[in-house]
PDB file of C-alpha atoms in Angstrom:
ATOM      1  CA  MET A 158     104.711  75.093  73.561  1.00  0.00           C
ATOM      2  CA  GLN A 159     104.355  78.475  74.382  1.00  0.00           C
ATOM      3  CA  LEU A 160     104.298  79.420  78.190  1.00  0.00           C
ATOM      4  CA  SER A 161     101.302  81.470  79.530  1.00  0.00           C
ATOM      5  CA  ARG A 162     102.045  84.641  80.807  1.00  0.00           C
ATOM      6  CA  PRO A 163     100.710  85.536  83.923  1.00  0.00           C
ATOM      7  CA  LYS A 164      97.180  86.741  85.068  1.00  0.00           C
ATOM      8  CA  TYR A 165      97.756  89.528  87.443  1.00  0.00           C
ATOM      9  CA  HIS A 166      93.585  90.119  87.099  1.00  0.00           C
ATOM     10  CA  GLN A 167      93.130  87.558  89.502  1.00  0.00           C
ATOM     11  CA  VAL A 168      95.190  89.238  92.130  1.00  0.00           C
ATOM     12  CA  LEU A 169      92.621  92.509  91.827  1.00  0.00           C
ATOM     13  CA  PHE A 170      89.956  90.930  94.319  1.00  0.00           C
ATOM     14  CA  PRO A 171      92.117  89.537  96.990  1.00  0.00           C
ATOM     15  CA  ALA A 172      94.686  92.762  96.868  1.00  0.00           C
ATOM     16  CA  LEU A 173      91.257  95.011  97.434  1.00  0.00           C
ATOM     17  CA  LEU A 174      90.249  92.548  99.973  1.00  0.00           C
ATOM     18  CA  LEU A 175      93.649  93.315 101.718  1.00  0.00           C
ATOM     19  CA  MET A 176      93.374  97.010 101.200  1.00  0.00           C
ATOM     20  CA  LEU A 177      89.964  97.305 102.789  1.00  0.00           C
ATOM     21  CA  ALA A 178      90.882  94.743 106.022  1.00  0.00           C
ATOM     22  CA  ALA A 179      94.013  97.746 106.337  1.00  0.00           C
ATOM     23  CA  MET A 180      91.609 100.430 105.862  1.00  0.00           C
ATOM     24  CA  ALA A 181      89.598  99.011 108.501  1.00  0.00           C
ATOM     25  CA  PHE A 182      92.374  98.590 110.788  1.00  0.00           C
ATOM     26  CA  GLY A 183      93.017 102.332 109.833  1.00  0.00           C
ATOM     27  CA  PHE A 184      89.783 103.651 110.529  1.00  0.00           C
ATOM     28  CA  PHE A 185      89.830 101.490 114.117  1.00  0.00           C
ATOM     29  CA  LEU A 186      92.972 102.917 114.763  1.00  0.00           C
ATOM     30  CA  ARG A 187      91.964 106.641 114.285  1.00  0.00           C
ATOM     31  CA  ASP A 188      88.882 106.638 115.855  1.00  0.00           C
ATOM     32  CA  TYR A 189      90.798 105.807 119.377  1.00  0.00           C
ATOM     33  CA  ASP A 190      92.710 108.755 118.756  1.00  0.00           C
ATOM     34  CA  SER A 191      95.892 106.651 118.496  1.00  0.00           C
ATOM     35  CA  SER A 192      99.096 108.392 118.762  1.00  0.00           C
ATOM     36  CA  LEU A 193     102.085 108.484 116.175  1.00  0.00           C
ATOM     37  CA  TYR A 194     103.919 104.859 118.390  1.00  0.00           C
ATOM     38  CA  VAL A 195     100.729 103.231 117.763  1.00  0.00           C
ATOM     39  CA  TRP A 196     100.574 104.263 114.012  1.00  0.00           C
ATOM     40  CA  VAL A 197     104.721 103.009 113.602  1.00  0.00           C
ATOM     41  CA  ALA A 198     103.692  99.672 115.282  1.00  0.00           C
ATOM     42  CA  ALA A 199     101.101  99.227 112.995  1.00  0.00           C
ATOM     43  CA  ILE A 200     103.119  99.813 110.045  1.00  0.00           C
ATOM     44  CA  ALA A 201     105.837  97.411 111.209  1.00  0.00           C
ATOM     45  CA  TYR A 202     103.392  94.761 111.672  1.00  0.00           C
ATOM     46  CA  ILE A 203     102.373  95.579 108.325  1.00  0.00           C
ATOM     47  CA  VAL A 204     105.915  95.137 107.149  1.00  0.00           C
ATOM     48  CA  LEU A 205     106.260  92.185 109.354  1.00  0.00           C
ATOM     49  CA  GLU A 206     103.673  90.301 107.974  1.00  0.00           C
ATOM     50  CA  CYS A 207     104.232  91.235 104.467  1.00  0.00           C
ATOM     51  CA  SER A 208     107.663  90.116 104.815  1.00  0.00           C
ATOM     52  CA  VAL A 209     106.904  86.727 106.402  1.00  0.00           C
ATOM     53  CA  LEU A 210     104.573  85.997 104.065  1.00  0.00           C
ATOM     54  CA  SER A 211     106.593  86.371 101.238  1.00  0.00           C
ATOM     55  CA  ILE A 212     110.792  87.296 101.117  1.00  0.00           C
ATOM     56  CA  ALA A 213     111.466  85.969 104.750  1.00  0.00           C
ATOM     57  CA  TRP A 214     108.469  82.415 104.792  1.00  0.00           C
ATOM     58  CA  LYS A 215     111.313  79.780 104.781  1.00  0.00           C
ATOM     59  CA  PRO A 216     113.409  81.758 107.977  1.00  0.00           C
ATOM     60  CA  ALA A 217     110.452  82.200 109.757  1.00  0.00           C
ATOM     61  CA  LEU A 218     109.486  78.735 109.485  1.00  0.00           C
ATOM     62  CA  ASN A 219     112.550  77.339 110.541  1.00  0.00           C
ATOM     63  CA  PHE A 220     112.496  79.830 113.413  1.00  0.00           C
ATOM     64  CA  VAL A 221     109.314  78.546 114.133  1.00  0.00           C
ATOM     65  CA  LEU A 222     110.578  75.035 113.936  1.00  0.00           C
ATOM     66  CA  LEU A 223     113.408  75.354 115.730  1.00  0.00           C
ATOM     67  CA  GLY A 224     110.790  75.594 118.848  1.00  0.00           C
ATOM     68  CA  PHE A 225     109.833  72.134 118.520  1.00  0.00           C
ATOM     69  CA  LYS A 226     113.395  70.761 118.519  1.00  0.00           C
ATOM     70  CA  SER A 227     113.733  70.216 122.318  1.00  0.00           C
ATOM     71  CA  ALA A 228     111.488  69.743 125.555  1.00  0.00           C
ATOM     72  CA  VAL A 229     112.848  73.266 126.639  1.00  0.00           C
ATOM     73  CA  GLY A 230     111.226  74.384 122.782  1.00  0.00           C
ATOM     74  CA  TYR A 231     107.872  72.477 123.471  1.00  0.00           C
ATOM     75  CA  SER A 232     107.626  74.079 126.912  1.00  0.00           C
ATOM     76  CA  ALA A 233     108.238  77.577 125.581  1.00  0.00           C
ATOM     77  CA  MET A 234     105.918  77.339 122.615  1.00  0.00           C
ATOM     78  CA  ALA A 235     103.245  75.911 125.035  1.00  0.00           C
ATOM     79  CA  LEU A 236     103.690  79.385 126.677  1.00  0.00           C
ATOM     80  CA  VAL A 237     103.937  81.515 124.287  1.00  0.00           C
ATOM     81  CA  ALA A 238     100.429  79.702 122.350  1.00  0.00           C
ATOM     82  CA  ALA A 239      98.849  80.175 126.197  1.00  0.00           C
ATOM     83  CA  SER A 240      99.708  83.448 125.914  1.00  0.00           C
ATOM     84  CA  PHE A 241      98.642  84.104 122.442  1.00  0.00           C
ATOM     85  CA  ALA A 242      95.305  82.987 123.416  1.00  0.00           C
ATOM     86  CA  VAL A 243      94.878  84.838 126.604  1.00  0.00           C
ATOM     87  CA  VAL A 244      95.660  88.298 124.153  1.00  0.00           C
ATOM     88  CA  LEU A 245      93.200  86.878 121.679  1.00  0.00           C
ATOM     89  CA  VAL A 246      90.357  87.018 124.490  1.00  0.00           C
ATOM     90  CA  VAL A 247      91.423  89.929 126.082  1.00  0.00           C
ATOM     91  CA  TRP A 248      91.660  92.037 123.326  1.00  0.00           C
ATOM     92  CA  ILE A 249      89.113  90.574 120.576  1.00  0.00           C
ATOM     93  CA  LYS A 250      88.795  93.457 118.752  1.00  0.00           C
ATOM     94  CA  VAL A 251      92.141  94.499 118.202  1.00  0.00           C
ATOM     95  CA  THR A 252      93.027  90.759 117.511  1.00  0.00           C
ATOM     96  CA  SER A 253      89.931  90.243 114.849  1.00  0.00           C
ATOM     97  CA  TYR A 254      91.572  93.244 113.066  1.00  0.00           C
ATOM     98  CA  PHE A 255      94.786  91.514 112.826  1.00  0.00           C
ATOM     99  CA  LEU A 256      93.171  88.435 111.932  1.00  0.00           C
ATOM    100  CA  MET A 257      91.344  89.684 109.207  1.00  0.00           C
ATOM    101  CA  MET A 258      94.098  91.395 107.772  1.00  0.00           C
ATOM    102  CA  LEU A 259      96.300  87.959 108.002  1.00  0.00           C
ATOM    103  CA  ALA A 260      93.562  86.292 106.147  1.00  0.00           C
ATOM    104  CA  ALA A 261      93.382  88.812 103.319  1.00  0.00           C
ATOM    105  CA  ALA A 262      97.357  88.687 103.266  1.00  0.00           C
ATOM    106  CA  LEU A 263      97.175  85.041 103.252  1.00  0.00           C
ATOM    107  CA  LEU A 264      94.154  84.868 100.312  1.00  0.00           C
ATOM    108  CA  LEU A 265      96.670  87.485  98.388  1.00  0.00           C
ATOM    109  CA  LYS A 266      99.663  85.531  98.873  1.00  0.00           C
ATOM    110  CA  ILE A 267      98.008  82.318  97.356  1.00  0.00           C
ATOM    111  CA  LYS A 268      96.764  84.153  94.627  1.00  0.00           C
ATOM    112  CA  LEU A 269     100.423  85.432  93.963  1.00  0.00           C
ATOM    113  CA  HIS A 270     101.932  81.809  94.350  1.00  0.00           C
ATOM    114  CA  THR A 271      99.436  80.154  91.693  1.00  0.00           C
ATOM    115  CA  THR A 272      99.638  83.199  89.225  1.00  0.00           C
ATOM    116  CA  ARG A 273     103.996  82.589  89.759  1.00  0.00           C
ATOM    117  CA  SER A 274     104.963  85.588  90.783  1.00  0.00           C
ATOM    118  CA  GLY A 275     107.978  85.758  92.718  1.00  0.00           C
ATOM    119  CA  ASN A 276     108.802  86.548  96.299  1.00  0.00           C
ATOM    120  CA  ILE A 277     109.673  90.089  95.543  1.00  0.00           C
ATOM    121  CA  VAL A 278     106.970  90.899  93.837  1.00  0.00           C
ATOM    122  CA  ALA A 279     104.583  89.312  96.057  1.00  0.00           C
ATOM    123  CA  PHE A 280     106.149  91.545  98.916  1.00  0.00           C
ATOM    124  CA  ILE A 281     105.516  94.719  96.944  1.00  0.00           C
ATOM    125  CA  ILE A 282     101.884  93.957  96.296  1.00  0.00           C
ATOM    126  CA  LEU A 283     101.200  92.684  99.670  1.00  0.00           C
ATOM    127  CA  LEU A 284     102.597  96.106 101.267  1.00  0.00           C
ATOM    128  CA  GLY A 285     101.527  98.166  98.590  1.00  0.00           C
ATOM    129  CA  ALA A 286      97.998  97.327  99.173  1.00  0.00           C
ATOM    130  CA  SER A 287      98.163  97.204 102.931  1.00  0.00           C
ATOM    131  CA  LEU A 288      99.772 100.805 102.788  1.00  0.00           C
ATOM    132  CA  ILE A 289      97.569 102.000 100.691  1.00  0.00           C
ATOM    133  CA  GLY A 290      94.416 100.816 103.001  1.00  0.00           C
ATOM    134  CA  LEU A 291      96.215 102.592 105.622  1.00  0.00           C
ATOM    135  CA  PHE A 292      96.391 105.544 103.418  1.00  0.00           C
ATOM    136  CA  ILE A 293      92.787 106.118 102.779  1.00  0.00           C
ATOM    137  CA  SER A 294      91.824 105.791 106.195  1.00  0.00           C
ATOM    138  CA  TRP A 295      93.725 109.005 106.725  1.00  0.00           C
ATOM    139  CA  LEU A 296      92.407 110.574 103.825  1.00  0.00           C
ATOM    140  CA  PRO A 297      88.926 112.162 105.647  1.00  0.00           C
ATOM    141  CA  PRO A 298      90.821 113.833 108.389  1.00  0.00           C
ATOM    142  CA  LEU A 299      93.469 115.268 105.895  1.00  0.00           C
ATOM    143  CA  ILE A 300      90.786 116.581 103.418  1.00  0.00           C
ATOM    144  CA  SER A 301      88.824 118.141 106.640  1.00  0.00           C
ATOM    145  CA  ALA A 302      91.485 119.806 107.949  1.00  0.00           C
ATOM    146  CA  GLY A 303      91.889 121.547 104.612  1.00  0.00           C
ATOM    147  CA  HIS A 304      95.357 119.735 103.678  1.00  0.00           C
ATOM    148  CA  LEU A 305      94.848 118.477 100.590  1.00  0.00           C
ATOM    149  CA  PRO A 306      94.398 120.317  97.140  1.00  0.00           C
ATOM    150  CA  PHE A 307      90.566 118.987  96.411  1.00  0.00           C
TER     151      PHE A 307
END
């Protein structure tokens, strides 16, 4: 019996969705003239999200489940959840971009899991699609400023 090779063409549409979500987030940041620190925080969020969804899945899951091991953990998790709910309501536009990127990354991770790609490959593809989306959001100002040759 011959084993079939992974079908990576099934991953193209979710990767495109993740790239478009990151690009929309980049355009949102660029519209508000965000500082360098905001861009560094956005890239750090993307790296953290991609690593939690791929190479750091087990440690992240164990960390979250650790909060449910005691009464103090339950109380802390309730406070964190309540604080997160307040942030969701107050910053609905920003959190919608984060949730959109998370949903697209989860879809891509599921597709990568069904193609039986490894965690390192999944991390590289998730991170690559997200960073390409952010880079595309920088193209219009770079072109208009004449920093690109075309």
